């Protein structure tokens, strides 16, 4: 069934954007975190998206040629951001070095907020596609009525 | 005498069109899911322009009585074996417009099909007598 595939593709988009929003939330929550397990301040994280084929053997066998070209999306990895840590002068901070400088996470809240809005819009777009697919498959039930 | 079969070309045509709309829906879903994927190229089902031409030519009812007439066999074939063409990076607005249009078209086709069946039913009941 075609709408089934369509819905699964939209669902993959929803999942990917939700993962991204989780990562962004984590970044925002840790904007001032100076201690982590590996001894560094918190490092900003971001996601890598990849378009991949729908993993459904039946569909693939039935409609090989076209099926190959329509891809879903998935998050392949959550990777650390290589940018430099922010340096802040605060001699009273327990994590300050001998010069009184504290290394803070390489996170800009404004950047994270902008990404969050983009992710929310993208989520909504996938939701719209999902709702349309649902409407169409319900409409198909009315054939011959 | 020209005998009209009860299940004529209209039903087949609507069926093809519904299949195309559902393929189109899948292509749009794929494009929207990959909105943020680097390097992803948006896909579109390329039957639209051919079909529009066919409809404007009145291909549904046209009989080819002369070899110089427009041959609609190619257009029909295009409808039955749609192709996906790459249209560059994903454009959210374009995809949303296609989504809405595809939705309306599908509902329209189902309504047409039901009307067709209703007419057949009416004919079977001798016009309600």
Tab-separated table of C-alpha atoms in Angstrom:
chain	number	residue	atom	x	y	z
A	1	UNK	CA	0.000	0.000	0.000
A	2	UNK	CA	1.440	3.281	-1.116
A	3	UNK	CA	0.084	5.550	1.593
A	4	UNK	CA	1.620	3.252	4.160
A	5	UNK	CA	5.070	3.978	2.725
A	6	UNK	CA	4.235	7.667	2.579
A	7	UNK	CA	3.274	7.668	6.242
A	8	UNK	CA	6.415	5.789	7.225
A	9	UNK	CA	8.544	8.351	5.374
A	10	UNK	CA	6.788	11.202	7.179
A	11	UNK	CA	7.231	9.372	10.464
A	12	UNK	CA	10.975	9.135	9.806
A	13	UNK	CA	11.003	12.910	9.316
A	14	UNK	CA	9.152	13.439	12.587
A	15	UNK	CA	11.584	11.175	14.436
A	16	UNK	CA	14.653	12.869	12.949
A	17	UNK	CA	13.402	16.314	13.896
A	18	UNK	CA	12.487	15.183	17.397
A	19	UNK	CA	16.002	13.804	17.881
A	20	UNK	CA	17.382	17.125	16.668
A	21	UNK	CA	15.140	19.031	19.087
A	22	UNK	CA	16.347	16.800	21.944
A	23	UNK	CA	19.958	17.568	21.038
A	24	UNK	CA	19.196	21.304	20.867
A	25	UNK	CA	17.431	21.175	24.235
A	26	UNK	CA	20.454	19.438	25.705
A	27	UNK	CA	22.691	22.185	24.291
A	28	UNK	CA	20.502	24.918	25.752
A	29	UNK	CA	20.305	23.188	29.130
A	30	UNK	CA	24.103	22.870	29.280
A	31	UNK	CA	24.926	26.391	28.176
A	32	UNK	CA	26.868	27.019	31.420
A	33	UNK	CA	28.098	23.504	32.213
A	34	UNK	CA	31.810	23.551	32.993
A	35	UNK	CA	32.236	19.969	34.180
A	36	UNK	CA	31.623	16.754	32.232
A	37	UNK	CA	32.820	13.157	32.536
A	38	UNK	CA	35.844	13.749	30.244
A	39	UNK	CA	37.063	16.749	32.236
A	40	UNK	CA	36.219	19.387	29.639
A	41	UNK	CA	33.369	21.867	29.629
A	42	UNK	CA	30.238	20.655	27.813
A	43	UNK	CA	30.800	20.554	24.078
A	44	UNK	CA	27.963	21.570	21.733
A	45	UNK	CA	26.425	18.657	19.873
A	46	UNK	CA	24.730	18.507	16.516
A	47	UNK	CA	23.135	15.807	14.358
A	48	UNK	CA	23.943	14.366	10.947
A	49	UNK	CA	21.035	13.519	8.686
A	50	UNK	CA	21.179	10.925	5.958
A	51	UNK	CA	18.556	9.981	3.398
A	52	UNK	CA	18.118	6.231	3.305
A	53	UNK	CA	15.870	3.701	1.655
A	54	UNK	CA	12.689	2.479	3.230
A	55	UNK	CA	13.538	-0.823	4.858
A	56	UNK	CA	10.586	-2.796	3.628
A	57	UNK	CA	11.412	-5.862	1.576
A	58	UNK	CA	7.892	-6.408	0.325
A	59	UNK	CA	7.489	-2.905	-1.061
A	60	UNK	CA	10.942	-3.016	-2.568
A	61	UNK	CA	10.204	-6.259	-4.376
A	62	UNK	CA	6.870	-5.047	-5.715
A	63	UNK	CA	7.907	-1.642	-6.981
A	64	UNK	CA	11.659	-1.713	-7.198
A	65	UNK	CA	12.483	1.025	-9.684
A	66	UNK	CA	10.500	3.881	-8.155
A	67	UNK	CA	10.874	2.718	-4.595
A	68	UNK	CA	14.637	3.087	-4.842
A	69	UNK	CA	14.424	6.783	-5.525
A	70	UNK	CA	12.135	7.896	-2.716
A	71	UNK	CA	14.024	8.074	0.524
A	72	UNK	CA	13.217	8.495	4.161
A	73	UNK	CA	15.543	10.323	6.532
A	74	UNK	CA	17.455	9.140	9.560
A	75	UNK	CA	19.843	10.554	12.078
A	76	UNK	CA	23.151	8.749	11.515
A	77	UNK	CA	25.089	10.299	14.341
A	78	UNK	CA	25.142	12.922	17.042
A	79	UNK	CA	28.542	14.608	16.760
A	80	UNK	CA	30.416	17.130	18.897
A	81	UNK	CA	30.988	20.617	17.534
A	82	UNK	CA	34.717	21.330	17.071
A	83	UNK	CA	34.534	25.058	17.751
A	84	UNK	CA	36.687	26.623	20.505
A	85	UNK	CA	35.330	26.938	24.024
A	86	UNK	CA	34.272	30.380	25.163
A	87	UNK	CA	36.634	31.945	27.686
A	88	UNK	CA	35.152	33.972	30.510
A	89	UNK	CA	37.046	35.943	33.161
A	90	UNK	CA	35.721	34.959	36.597
A	91	UNK	CA	38.438	34.397	39.249
A	92	UNK	CA	35.844	33.450	41.880
A	93	UNK	CA	34.710	30.416	39.847
A	94	UNK	CA	36.025	27.081	41.243
A	95	UNK	CA	36.943	25.936	37.704
A	96	UNK	CA	38.948	29.074	36.861
A	97	UNK	CA	42.605	28.576	35.912
A	98	UNK	CA	45.525	30.523	37.452
A	99	UNK	CA	44.768	33.544	35.211
A	100	UNK	CA	41.151	33.600	36.460
A	101	UNK	CA	39.726	32.369	33.164
A	102	UNK	CA	36.911	29.808	33.029
A	103	UNK	CA	36.364	27.764	29.885
A	104	UNK	CA	32.647	27.731	29.052
A	105	UNK	CA	30.761	25.553	26.537
A	106	UNK	CA	30.958	26.584	22.860
A	107	UNK	CA	27.229	27.277	22.739
A	108	UNK	CA	25.425	30.420	21.562
A	109	UNK	CA	21.849	30.389	22.882
A	110	UNK	CA	20.611	32.507	19.940
A	111	UNK	CA	21.980	29.999	17.432
A	112	UNK	CA	20.313	27.154	19.310
A	113	UNK	CA	16.976	29.000	19.402
A	114	UNK	CA	17.127	29.660	15.650
A	115	UNK	CA	17.847	25.984	15.008
A	116	UNK	CA	15.018	25.020	17.339
A	117	UNK	CA	12.526	27.129	15.371
A	118	UNK	CA	13.766	25.612	12.091
A	119	UNK	CA	13.416	22.102	13.536
A	120	UNK	CA	9.880	22.869	14.737
A	121	UNK	CA	8.878	24.146	11.278
A	122	UNK	CA	10.364	21.074	9.665
A	123	UNK	CA	8.463	18.875	12.131
A	124	UNK	CA	5.227	20.671	11.212
A	125	UNK	CA	5.861	20.162	7.497
A	126	UNK	CA	6.248	16.422	8.043
A	127	UNK	CA	3.124	16.397	10.172
A	128	UNK	CA	1.174	18.101	7.366
A	129	UNK	CA	2.349	15.445	4.899
A	130	UNK	CA	1.360	12.714	7.354
A	131	UNK	CA	-2.105	14.181	7.860
A	132	UNK	CA	-2.633	14.450	4.119
A	133	UNK	CA	-1.631	10.816	3.623
A	134	UNK	CA	-4.114	9.874	6.333
A	135	UNK	CA	-6.899	11.892	4.708
A	136	UNK	CA	-6.203	10.322	1.336
A	137	UNK	CA	-6.245	6.768	2.634
A	138	UNK	CA	-9.532	7.478	4.432
A	139	UNK	CA	-10.892	8.956	1.212
A	140	UNK	CA	-9.874	5.779	-0.618
A	141	UNK	CA	-12.228	3.841	1.666
A	142	UNK	CA	-15.091	5.876	0.231
A	143	UNK	CA	-14.559	4.546	-3.288
A	144	UNK	CA	-17.769	2.878	-4.438
A	145	UNK	CA	-19.812	4.147	-1.532
B	1	UNK	CA	-24.480	0.530	-33.324
B	2	UNK	CA	-21.993	1.813	-30.842
B	3	UNK	CA	-22.480	-0.190	-27.683
B	4	UNK	CA	-21.188	1.565	-24.576
B	5	UNK	CA	-19.604	-0.819	-22.130
B	6	UNK	CA	-20.582	-0.195	-18.500
B	7	UNK	CA	-16.986	-0.066	-17.291
B	8	UNK	CA	-15.401	2.249	-19.813
B	9	UNK	CA	-12.157	4.171	-20.068
B	10	UNK	CA	-13.119	6.679	-17.389
B	11	UNK	CA	-12.740	4.151	-14.611
B	12	UNK	CA	-9.339	2.964	-15.849
B	13	UNK	CA	-8.200	6.548	-16.231
B	14	UNK	CA	-9.276	7.495	-12.737
B	15	UNK	CA	-7.558	4.395	-11.399
B	16	UNK	CA	-4.275	5.358	-13.070
B	17	UNK	CA	-4.627	8.865	-11.781
B	18	UNK	CA	-5.226	7.692	-8.200
B	19	UNK	CA	-2.115	5.530	-8.390
B	20	UNK	CA	-0.124	8.509	-9.617
B	21	UNK	CA	-1.469	10.714	-6.837
B	22	UNK	CA	-0.444	8.198	-4.225
B	23	UNK	CA	3.038	7.964	-5.755
B	24	UNK	CA	3.186	11.755	-5.755
B	25	UNK	CA	2.201	11.785	-2.088
B	26	UNK	CA	5.099	9.452	-1.358
B	27	UNK	CA	7.552	11.637	-3.271
B	28	UNK	CA	6.384	14.732	-1.352
B	29	UNK	CA	6.702	12.907	1.978
B	30	UNK	CA	10.238	11.881	1.036
B	31	UNK	CA	11.166	15.441	0.119
B	32	UNK	CA	9.727	16.892	3.324
B	33	UNK	CA	11.420	14.237	5.464
B	34	UNK	CA	14.744	15.175	3.873
B	35	UNK	CA	14.231	18.919	4.243
B	36	UNK	CA	17.453	19.268	6.256
B	37	UNK	CA	19.523	16.492	4.691
B	38	UNK	CA	22.693	17.916	3.128
B	39	UNK	CA	23.050	17.102	-0.562
B	40	UNK	CA	19.546	15.693	-0.932
B	41	UNK	CA	17.913	16.347	-4.301
B	42	UNK	CA	14.132	16.760	-4.353
B	43	UNK	CA	12.106	14.417	-6.561
B	44	UNK	CA	8.921	15.048	-8.440
B	45	UNK	CA	6.638	12.715	-10.353
B	46	UNK	CA	6.841	13.800	-13.964
B	47	UNK	CA	3.504	12.680	-15.361
B	48	UNK	CA	1.816	16.011	-14.641
B	49	UNK	CA	2.690	17.940	-17.787
B	50	UNK	CA	2.012	14.973	-20.065
B	51	UNK	CA	-1.308	14.324	-18.422
B	52	UNK	CA	-2.370	17.943	-18.602
B	53	UNK	CA	-1.608	17.946	-22.314
B	54	UNK	CA	-3.606	14.763	-22.729
B	55	UNK	CA	-6.587	16.208	-20.875
B	56	UNK	CA	-6.474	19.449	-22.836
B	57	UNK	CA	-6.398	17.500	-26.083
B	58	UNK	CA	-9.440	15.583	-24.963
B	59	UNK	CA	-7.508	12.341	-25.129
B	60	UNK	CA	-10.171	10.557	-23.135
B	61	UNK	CA	-12.742	10.674	-25.896
B	62	UNK	CA	-10.613	11.201	-28.969
B	63	UNK	CA	-10.798	8.552	-31.677
B	64	UNK	CA	-7.910	8.314	-34.064
B	65	UNK	CA	-9.498	7.878	-37.459
B	66	UNK	CA	-6.584	9.289	-39.431
B	67	UNK	CA	-2.870	8.548	-39.027
B	68	UNK	CA	-2.207	12.310	-39.009
B	69	UNK	CA	-4.174	12.706	-35.768
B	70	UNK	CA	-2.275	13.213	-32.537
B	71	UNK	CA	-1.210	9.869	-31.166
B	72	UNK	CA	-2.235	9.620	-27.540
B	73	UNK	CA	-0.759	6.195	-26.926
B	74	UNK	CA	2.507	7.763	-25.753
B	75	UNK	CA	0.698	9.952	-23.267
B	76	UNK	CA	-1.227	7.023	-21.867
B	77	UNK	CA	2.013	5.112	-21.515
B	78	UNK	CA	3.530	8.084	-19.677
B	79	UNK	CA	0.657	7.983	-17.225
B	80	UNK	CA	1.008	4.265	-16.657
B	81	UNK	CA	4.761	4.319	-16.163
B	82	UNK	CA	5.537	7.534	-14.317
B	83	UNK	CA	9.089	8.684	-13.797
B	84	UNK	CA	10.717	10.556	-10.983
B	85	UNK	CA	12.744	13.559	-12.000
B	86	UNK	CA	15.202	15.463	-9.856
B	87	UNK	CA	14.239	19.095	-9.276
B	88	UNK	CA	17.150	20.403	-7.218
B	89	UNK	CA	17.148	21.238	-3.510
B	90	UNK	CA	13.955	20.873	-1.448
B	91	UNK	CA	11.800	24.001	-1.544
B	92	UNK	CA	9.377	23.923	1.394
B	93	UNK	CA	6.798	26.196	-0.270
B	94	UNK	CA	6.757	24.187	-3.461
B	95	UNK	CA	6.344	20.950	-1.539
B	96	UNK	CA	3.490	22.341	0.560
B	97	UNK	CA	1.695	23.584	-2.563
B	98	UNK	CA	2.158	20.195	-4.223
B	99	UNK	CA	0.885	18.516	-1.061
B	100	UNK	CA	-2.312	20.585	-1.007
B	101	UNK	CA	-2.865	20.159	-4.733
B	102	UNK	CA	-2.286	16.423	-4.578
B	103	UNK	CA	-4.778	16.169	-1.722
B	104	UNK	CA	-7.497	18.038	-3.618
B	105	UNK	CA	-6.830	16.075	-6.810
B	106	UNK	CA	-7.120	12.749	-5.035
B	107	UNK	CA	-10.409	13.698	-3.366
B	108	UNK	CA	-11.670	15.022	-6.677
B	109	UNK	CA	-10.830	11.774	-8.455
B	110	UNK	CA	-12.543	9.658	-5.786
B	111	UNK	CA	-15.639	11.851	-6.055
B	112	UNK	CA	-15.586	11.472	-9.837
B	113	UNK	CA	-15.313	7.704	-9.498
B	114	UNK	CA	-18.232	7.587	-7.074
B	115	UNK	CA	-20.326	9.740	-9.414
B	116	UNK	CA	-19.527	7.343	-12.216
B	117	UNK	CA	-20.654	4.385	-10.112
B	118	UNK	CA	-23.772	6.298	-9.060
B	119	UNK	CA	-24.627	6.857	-12.732
B	120	UNK	CA	-24.184	3.148	-13.448
B	121	UNK	CA	-26.430	2.324	-10.514
B	122	UNK	CA	-29.017	4.764	-11.791
B	123	UNK	CA	-28.895	3.143	-15.203
B	124	UNK	CA	-29.277	-0.316	-13.661
B	125	UNK	CA	-32.405	0.833	-11.851
B	126	UNK	CA	-33.917	2.180	-15.087
B	127	UNK	CA	-33.715	5.752	-13.886
B	128	UNK	CA	-35.305	5.060	-10.538
B	129	UNK	CA	-38.463	3.443	-11.901
